[in-house]
Short mmCIF file of C-alpha atoms in Angstrom, two decimals:
data_model
loop_
_atom_site.label_atom_id
_atom_site.label_comp_id
_atom_site.label_asym_id
_atom_site.label_seq_id
_atom_site.Cartn_x
_atom_site.Cartn_y
_atom_site.Cartn_z
CA MET M 1 -10.31 22.21 -6.27
CA LEU M 2 -8.14 19.75 -4.34
CA SER M 3 -9.23 18.71 -0.86
CA ALA M 4 -7.44 20.01 2.22
CA SER M 5 -5.91 16.58 2.78
CA ALA M 6 -4.14 16.61 -0.57
CA THR M 7 -3.39 20.24 -1.35
CA ARG M 8 -0.05 21.96 -1.20
CA MET M 9 1.66 18.81 -0.44
CA PRO M 10 8.93 16.71 -4.04
CA GLN M 11 10.92 13.53 -5.24
CA SER M 12 14.40 12.64 -6.09
CA PHE M 13 16.55 15.03 -8.09
CA THR M 14 16.60 14.49 -11.82
CA SER M 15 18.67 17.30 -13.34
CA TYR M 16 21.14 19.96 -12.39
CA SER M 17 21.55 23.72 -12.66
CA ARG M 18 24.54 25.83 -11.72
CA LYS M 19 22.80 27.19 -8.66
CA SER M 20 21.13 24.18 -7.14
CA ILE M 21 19.88 20.66 -7.53
CA ILE M 22 16.59 20.95 -9.43
CA MET M 23 14.04 18.23 -8.78
CA ILE M 24 11.48 19.28 -11.40
CA GLN M 25 11.44 16.98 -14.38
CA PRO M 26 11.57 18.45 -17.92
CA VAL M 27 8.32 18.73 -19.86
CA VAL M 28 8.22 16.52 -22.96
CA PRO M 29 7.71 18.41 -26.26
CA GLY M 30 4.15 18.11 -27.54
CA SER M 31 2.63 17.94 -24.06
CA ILE M 32 -0.82 19.49 -23.61
CA ARG M 33 -1.54 21.61 -20.56
CA VAL M 34 -4.67 20.51 -18.72
CA PRO M 35 -6.19 22.21 -15.64
CA ALA M 36 -5.64 20.20 -12.46
CA PRO M 37 -9.36 19.97 -11.53
CA SER M 38 -10.14 18.45 -14.94
CA VAL M 39 -7.52 15.76 -14.42
CA VAL M 40 -8.91 15.01 -10.97
CA ALA M 41 -12.46 14.70 -12.31
CA TRP M 42 -11.36 12.30 -15.06
CA ALA M 43 -9.32 10.15 -12.68
CA VAL M 44 -12.13 9.93 -10.12
CA SER M 45 -14.66 8.81 -12.70
CA CYS M 46 -12.28 6.11 -13.98
CA LEU M 47 -11.50 4.81 -10.51
CA GLU M 48 -15.14 4.72 -9.51
CA ALA M 49 -15.84 2.75 -12.70
CA LEU M 50 -13.24 0.25 -11.45
CA ASN M 51 -15.22 -0.16 -8.20
CA MET M 52 -13.22 2.12 -5.89
CA THR M 53 -15.27 3.95 -3.29
CA SER M 54 -15.84 7.62 -4.01
CA ALA M 55 -13.69 8.64 -1.04
CA ASP M 56 -10.76 6.45 -2.10
CA ALA M 57 -11.10 7.50 -5.74
CA HIS M 58 -10.89 11.16 -4.75
CA LEU M 59 -7.95 10.55 -2.41
CA LEU M 60 -5.95 8.68 -5.05
CA ALA M 61 -6.80 11.12 -7.85
CA GLU M 62 -5.98 14.18 -5.77
CA SER M 63 -2.72 12.63 -4.53
CA LEU M 64 -1.53 11.88 -8.07
CA VAL M 65 -2.53 15.30 -9.35
CA GLN M 66 -0.83 16.94 -6.37
CA THR M 67 2.36 15.08 -7.26
CA SER M 68 2.07 16.26 -10.87
CA LEU M 69 1.57 19.82 -9.65
CA TRP M 70 4.90 19.58 -7.86
CA GLY M 71 6.48 18.69 -11.19
CA ILE M 72 7.21 15.11 -10.15
CA ASP M 73 5.75 13.57 -13.28
CA SER M 74 7.44 10.22 -12.60
CA HIS M 75 5.01 9.69 -9.70
CA GLY M 76 2.05 11.80 -10.78
CA ILE M 77 -0.99 11.21 -12.97
CA ALA M 78 1.21 9.26 -15.42
CA ARG M 79 1.06 6.34 -12.98
CA LEU M 80 -2.73 6.08 -13.03
CA PRO M 81 -3.02 3.88 -16.15
CA HIS M 82 -0.70 1.37 -14.47
CA TYR M 83 -2.74 1.40 -11.26
CA MET M 84 -5.96 1.00 -13.23
CA GLU M 85 -4.59 -1.98 -15.15
CA ARG M 86 -3.70 -3.68 -11.86
CA LEU M 87 -7.16 -2.86 -10.49
CA ARG M 88 -8.69 -4.40 -13.62
CA ARG M 89 -6.59 -7.55 -13.23
CA GLY M 90 -7.19 -7.81 -9.49
CA SER M 91 -3.56 -7.54 -8.35
CA ILE M 92 -4.66 -4.37 -6.54
CA LYS M 93 -7.93 -4.66 -4.63
CA ALA M 94 -10.39 -1.84 -5.26
CA ARG M 95 -11.91 -2.19 -1.79
CA PRO M 96 -9.34 -3.69 0.56
CA ASN M 97 -10.01 -4.56 4.18
CA ILE M 98 -7.29 -2.44 5.78
CA VAL M 99 -6.59 -3.69 9.32
CA VAL M 100 -4.70 -1.86 12.08
CA ALA M 101 -2.92 -3.87 14.75
CA THR M 102 -1.81 -1.63 17.62
CA SER M 103 1.25 -3.15 19.30
CA GLY M 104 2.03 -0.45 21.88
CA ALA M 105 1.33 3.14 22.88
CA SER M 106 3.52 4.37 20.02
CA THR M 107 3.65 1.45 17.58
CA ALA M 108 1.25 -0.13 15.12
CA GLN M 109 1.09 -2.29 12.00
CA VAL M 110 -1.23 -1.49 9.09
CA HIS M 111 -2.12 -4.53 6.99
CA GLY M 112 -2.99 -3.25 3.51
CA ASP M 113 -4.83 -6.33 2.18
CA GLN M 114 -3.29 -5.77 -1.29
CA GLY M 115 -4.94 -2.37 -1.54
CA GLN M 116 -3.74 0.59 -3.56
CA GLY M 117 -0.57 1.84 -1.90
CA ILE M 118 -1.46 5.53 -1.77
CA ILE M 119 -4.74 4.73 -0.01
CA VAL M 120 -2.98 2.45 2.48
CA GLY M 121 -0.14 4.98 2.91
CA HIS M 122 -2.49 7.81 3.84
CA HIS M 123 -4.26 5.53 6.31
CA ALA M 124 -0.97 4.63 8.03
CA ALA M 125 0.39 8.19 8.01
CA ARG M 126 -2.77 9.58 9.59
CA LEU M 127 -2.57 6.91 12.27
CA ALA M 128 1.09 7.73 12.97
CA THR M 129 0.29 11.44 13.14
CA GLN M 130 -2.41 10.96 15.74
CA MET M 131 -0.30 8.56 17.81
CA ALA M 132 2.65 10.99 17.82
CA LYS M 133 0.42 13.81 19.00
CA ASP M 134 -0.75 11.61 21.85
CA THR M 135 2.54 10.04 22.92
CA GLY M 136 5.29 12.21 21.41
CA ILE M 137 6.54 9.64 18.93
CA ALA M 138 5.03 6.98 16.69
CA ALA M 139 6.35 4.23 14.44
CA VAL M 140 3.88 2.62 12.05
CA GLY M 141 4.72 -0.16 9.61
CA VAL M 142 2.78 -1.15 6.49
CA SER M 143 2.48 -4.66 5.09
CA ASP M 144 0.85 -6.28 2.04
CA SER M 145 0.42 -3.04 0.11
CA SER M 146 1.45 -1.73 -3.33
CA HIS M 147 3.26 1.24 -4.92
CA CYS M 148 2.52 4.27 -2.72
CA GLY M 149 3.77 7.16 -4.87
CA ALA M 150 5.69 10.19 -3.63
CA MET M 151 6.44 9.97 0.10
CA ALA M 152 5.97 13.73 0.54
CA LEU M 153 2.24 13.02 0.25
CA TYR M 154 2.44 11.65 3.79
CA ALA M 155 5.26 13.64 5.41
CA ARG M 156 4.16 17.14 4.42
CA PRO M 157 0.68 16.96 6.02
CA ALA M 158 2.15 15.70 9.30
CA ALA M 159 4.72 18.50 9.32
CA ARG M 160 1.94 21.03 8.72
CA GLU M 161 0.45 19.77 11.95
CA GLY M 162 3.70 20.52 13.78
CA LEU M 163 5.39 17.13 13.66
CA ILE M 164 8.72 15.98 12.29
CA ALA M 165 7.85 13.27 9.77
CA LEU M 166 9.99 10.52 8.28
CA ALA M 167 8.55 8.26 5.59
CA PHE M 168 10.15 5.34 3.72
CA THR M 169 9.11 2.74 1.18
CA HIS M 170 10.77 0.16 -1.08
CA SER M 171 10.21 -1.62 -4.38
CA ASP M 172 11.32 -4.52 -6.54
CA SER M 173 14.81 -4.73 -8.04
CA MET M 174 15.59 -1.64 -10.11
CA ALA M 175 18.97 -0.46 -8.79
CA ALA M 176 22.43 -1.98 -8.74
CA PRO M 177 24.25 -2.22 -5.42
CA PHE M 178 27.53 -0.33 -5.18
CA GLY M 179 30.21 -2.46 -6.83
CA GLY M 180 27.66 -4.30 -8.98
CA THR M 181 25.76 -3.58 -12.18
CA ARG M 182 22.71 -5.87 -11.91
CA ALA M 183 19.49 -4.68 -10.28
CA PHE M 184 19.01 -5.83 -6.69
CA PHE M 185 17.35 -3.07 -4.61
CA GLY M 186 14.50 -0.74 -5.40
CA THR M 187 14.77 3.04 -5.61
CA ASN M 188 13.81 2.98 -1.90
CA PRO M 189 13.07 6.65 -1.15
CA ILE M 190 13.58 8.57 2.06
CA CYS M 191 11.45 11.57 2.99
CA ILE M 192 11.91 13.92 5.96
CA ALA M 193 9.67 16.93 6.58
CA ILE M 194 10.14 19.53 9.32
CA PRO M 195 7.86 22.49 10.15
CA ARG M 196 8.96 25.96 9.05
CA ALA M 197 7.42 29.05 10.60
CA GLY M 198 5.32 31.07 8.18
CA HIS M 199 5.88 28.70 5.27
CA GLU M 200 5.18 25.23 3.98
CA PRO M 201 7.33 22.60 5.72
CA THR M 202 10.88 22.00 4.57
CA CYS M 203 10.71 18.61 2.89
CA LEU M 204 13.44 16.36 1.55
CA ASP M 205 11.97 13.59 -0.63
CA MET M 206 14.54 11.66 -2.64
CA ALA M 207 15.21 8.26 -4.10
CA THR M 208 18.36 6.44 -3.07
CA THR M 209 19.12 6.00 -6.78
CA SER M 210 20.33 8.59 -9.27
CA ILE M 211 16.76 8.98 -10.61
CA PRO M 212 13.44 7.26 -9.82
CA PHE M 213 12.76 4.27 -12.09
CA ASN M 214 9.41 5.70 -13.09
CA ARG M 215 11.36 8.34 -14.96
CA VAL M 216 12.82 5.52 -17.06
CA VAL M 217 9.29 4.28 -17.70
CA ASN M 218 8.19 7.75 -18.80
CA ALA M 219 11.26 8.08 -21.07
CA ARG M 220 10.50 4.74 -22.70
CA ARG M 221 6.91 5.71 -23.23
CA GLU M 222 7.71 9.10 -24.75
CA GLY M 223 10.95 8.12 -26.54
CA HIS M 224 13.41 10.54 -24.95
CA PRO M 225 16.86 9.88 -23.44
CA LEU M 226 17.96 9.66 -19.82
CA PRO M 227 20.53 11.97 -18.22
CA GLU M 228 24.16 10.93 -18.35
CA GLY M 229 25.52 8.62 -15.67
CA VAL M 230 22.33 7.29 -14.09
CA ALA M 231 21.69 3.87 -15.67
CA TYR M 232 23.36 0.58 -16.69
CA ASP M 233 22.50 -1.58 -19.69
CA GLN M 234 22.47 -5.39 -19.87
CA GLU M 235 26.27 -5.49 -20.22
CA GLY M 236 26.83 -3.26 -17.19
CA GLN M 237 27.76 -0.23 -19.28
CA ILE M 238 26.43 3.24 -18.45
CA THR M 239 23.71 4.22 -20.92
CA THR M 240 21.30 7.06 -21.71
CA ASP M 241 18.98 4.74 -23.66
CA ALA M 242 15.85 4.16 -21.59
CA ASP M 243 14.93 1.04 -23.57
CA ALA M 244 18.39 -0.43 -22.96
CA THR M 245 18.35 0.37 -19.23
CA ARG M 246 18.38 -2.66 -16.94
CA SER M 247 19.36 -1.06 -13.64
CA LEU M 248 19.94 2.34 -12.07
CA LEU M 249 23.08 3.55 -10.35
CA PRO M 250 22.80 4.18 -6.61
CA LEU M 251 22.81 7.78 -5.46
CA GLY M 252 26.40 9.03 -5.67
CA GLY M 253 27.16 7.31 -8.97
CA PRO M 254 30.07 5.02 -9.84
CA GLU M 255 32.47 6.67 -7.37
CA PHE M 256 30.35 7.48 -4.33
CA GLY M 257 27.38 5.16 -4.83
CA TYR M 258 28.10 3.35 -1.57
CA LYS M 259 26.08 6.14 0.08
CA GLY M 260 22.90 5.51 -1.90
CA TYR M 261 23.48 1.75 -1.73
CA GLY M 262 23.74 1.79 2.06
CA LEU M 263 20.59 3.85 2.40
CA ALA M 264 18.69 1.59 0.00
CA LEU M 265 19.66 -1.53 1.95
CA MET M 266 18.61 -0.09 5.31
CA ILE M 267 15.32 1.26 3.96
CA ASP M 268 14.55 -2.11 2.38
CA LEU M 269 15.00 -3.79 5.77
CA LEU M 270 12.74 -1.24 7.49
CA CYS M 271 9.97 -1.55 4.89
CA GLY M 272 10.33 -5.20 3.91
CA PRO M 273 11.46 -7.79 6.49
CA LEU M 274 10.56 -5.65 9.52
CA ASN M 275 6.95 -5.63 8.32
CA GLY M 276 6.85 -9.23 7.12
CA ASN M 277 7.22 -8.21 3.48
CA PRO M 278 9.74 -9.47 0.89
CA TYR M 279 12.82 -7.45 -0.11
CA GLY M 280 14.65 -6.50 -3.31
CA PRO M 281 14.75 -9.39 -5.80
CA THR M 282 12.08 -11.35 -3.89
CA ILE M 283 9.44 -8.66 -4.61
CA SER M 284 7.25 -9.21 -7.68
CA GLY M 285 7.99 -6.82 -10.55
CA MET M 286 5.96 -3.63 -10.76
CA PHE M 287 5.74 -3.74 -14.55
CA THR M 288 6.60 -7.37 -15.32
CA GLU M 289 4.21 -9.35 -13.09
CA MET M 290 0.99 -7.44 -13.48
CA ASP M 291 -1.25 -10.23 -12.18
CA THR M 292 0.74 -10.73 -8.97
CA PRO M 293 0.09 -8.61 -5.84
CA ARG M 294 3.15 -6.56 -4.83
CA ARG M 295 3.28 -7.15 -1.01
CA LEU M 296 5.12 -3.86 -0.53
CA GLY M 297 5.75 -2.12 2.78
CA ALA M 298 6.32 1.35 4.14
CA PHE M 299 7.54 2.76 7.42
CA PHE M 300 6.43 6.01 9.07
CA LEU M 301 8.14 7.66 12.02
CA MET M 302 6.48 10.78 13.45
CA ILE M 303 8.00 12.92 16.22
CA ASP M 304 6.51 15.76 18.27
CA PRO M 305 9.31 18.37 18.51
CA ALA M 306 7.64 19.93 21.56
CA ARG M 307 8.94 16.97 23.59
CA PHE M 308 12.55 18.14 23.05
CA ALA M 309 14.60 21.10 24.30
CA GLY M 310 14.57 23.03 21.03
CA GLY M 311 11.10 22.04 19.93
CA GLY M 312 9.45 25.31 20.83
CA THR M 313 11.69 27.29 18.49
CA LEU M 314 12.45 24.65 15.85
CA ALA M 315 10.07 25.96 13.17
CA ALA M 316 11.36 29.50 13.64
CA THR M 317 14.95 28.28 13.46
CA VAL M 318 14.21 26.46 10.18
CA ASP M 319 12.90 29.72 8.76
CA THR M 320 15.97 31.61 10.00
CA MET M 321 18.20 28.96 8.39
CA ALA M 322 16.33 29.30 5.11
CA GLY M 323 16.91 33.05 5.15
CA ALA M 324 20.59 32.61 5.92
CA LEU M 325 21.00 30.09 3.08
CA ALA M 326 19.29 32.43 0.64
CA MET M 327 21.97 35.04 1.42
CA GLU M 328 24.79 32.64 0.59
CA PRO M 329 26.52 32.74 -2.83
CA GLY M 330 24.23 31.07 -5.35
CA SER M 331 21.15 31.62 -3.15
CA PRO M 332 20.60 27.95 -2.19
CA ARG M 333 16.97 26.96 -1.68
CA MET M 334 15.54 24.72 1.00
CA PRO M 335 14.65 21.13 0.07
CA GLY M 336 11.18 21.02 -1.43
CA ALA M 337 11.15 24.68 -2.51
CA PRO M 338 11.44 23.97 -6.27
CA GLU M 339 8.35 21.77 -6.12
CA LEU M 340 6.31 24.45 -4.38
CA ALA M 341 7.37 27.01 -6.98
CA GLU M 342 6.43 24.62 -9.77
CA GLU M 343 3.05 24.04 -8.17
CA ILE M 344 2.25 27.73 -8.54
CA ASN M 345 3.16 27.56 -12.23
CA ARG M 346 1.13 24.45 -12.90
CA GLN M 347 -1.90 25.64 -10.97
CA ARG M 348 -1.85 28.62 -13.32
CA ASP M 349 -0.86 26.95 -16.60
CA GLY M 350 -2.13 23.40 -16.16
CA ILE M 351 -0.47 20.00 -15.82
CA PRO M 352 1.51 18.92 -18.89
CA ILE M 353 0.07 15.69 -20.31
CA GLU M 354 2.64 13.95 -22.49
CA PRO M 355 1.50 12.64 -25.91
CA VAL M 356 1.54 8.91 -25.12
CA LEU M 357 -0.09 9.51 -21.74
CA ALA M 358 -2.82 11.47 -23.51
CA GLU M 359 -3.46 8.47 -25.76
CA GLN M 360 -3.61 6.19 -22.72
CA MET M 361 -6.14 8.50 -21.11
CA ARG M 362 -8.32 8.39 -24.22
CA GLU M 363 -8.08 4.59 -24.32
CA TRP M 364 -9.14 4.24 -20.69
CA THR M 365 -11.97 6.74 -21.23
CA ALA M 366 -13.35 4.54 -24.00
CA ARG M 367 -12.73 1.28 -22.13
CA LEU M 368 -14.52 2.44 -18.98
CA GLN M 369 -17.16 4.46 -20.85
CA VAL M 370 -16.71 7.58 -18.78
CA ASN M 371 -17.43 11.06 -20.12
CA THR M 372 -14.97 13.22 -18.19
CA LEU M 373 -11.96 13.24 -20.50
CA PRO M 374 -10.48 16.78 -20.32
CA GLU M 375 -11.58 18.83 -23.30
CA ALA M 376 -8.00 19.71 -24.22
CA LEU M 377 -7.31 16.03 -24.90
CA SER M 378 -10.52 14.96 -26.57
CA GLY M 379 -9.76 16.49 -29.97
CA LEU M 380 -6.21 15.20 -30.34
CA ALA M 381 -5.46 12.95 -33.28
#
């Protein structure tokens, strides 16, 4: 069972339907369904074997499994082998000394000490949540951290507590700027969550690129193609070949990509230079410089809607808006709704573990000499 801090907690869109943008990523053929609690138990035992504290191991494992439950496999449990390899090499510290520097009634800096980004991210988001409750608004920056996963992990809990939550992060060069074809910015996501009366918060969580780069990594690992029109190859030609991909198109594609490009640039400034971190091509590569700490940043802005004229009725208005949208032709859904629907399915049916990921899980089980590999994976050839 997932803890209250990580349960019921979407990411950038990856495919289309006639009715709406669907954020859930397709399940790879040959995947094995594994119950979420079994995946959590395996991940915790591995992380503890790599010297993480029990509390941090549970928080990271539950956060990754929660992301997988939403159907965001690019940022879910598939990322754990990468994190564990960095923990093994020391480019992520298992037990960082996270330091908070309060700079005002509503501002603070969280120094991550090269810790695991999801652990540092939760620390900063909780701090911002408490500060916003006290003062009405809070801005908290993160420095010297690492990849922090899906930003909804931090915005949704704050919105459940009645706040409007904005969360941003950045990464090394993976996306071409508008007008160019060579990678410069990261996928630099933006997440906004707003309370909704009687329901989970409405939550937009999207990359500023056509797809998140981790989906390219998953496609390379499993040998399946990318969607049309989302990636460039070495020659600057659009490709569906994950192995040939050298950069992603900004959100909006070849014609309207200036929108995603502009967002990516601004988010990079908020998360990088504002917090004393590097930006774009000056950030060490997530998958190419495994021995080098990332020095990534994040930026959290939390707002108490009660401090504004419409705050008292905002959550009810969001619910009214959702009802009105559902009555429109095509029955549009609120941002984040597809992920919540997928969570119900995956809680019932299990998380799909792709074939190569399953092999990685078996390899790490043997390497760390843990005995919690999910039964459904232990007998695979």
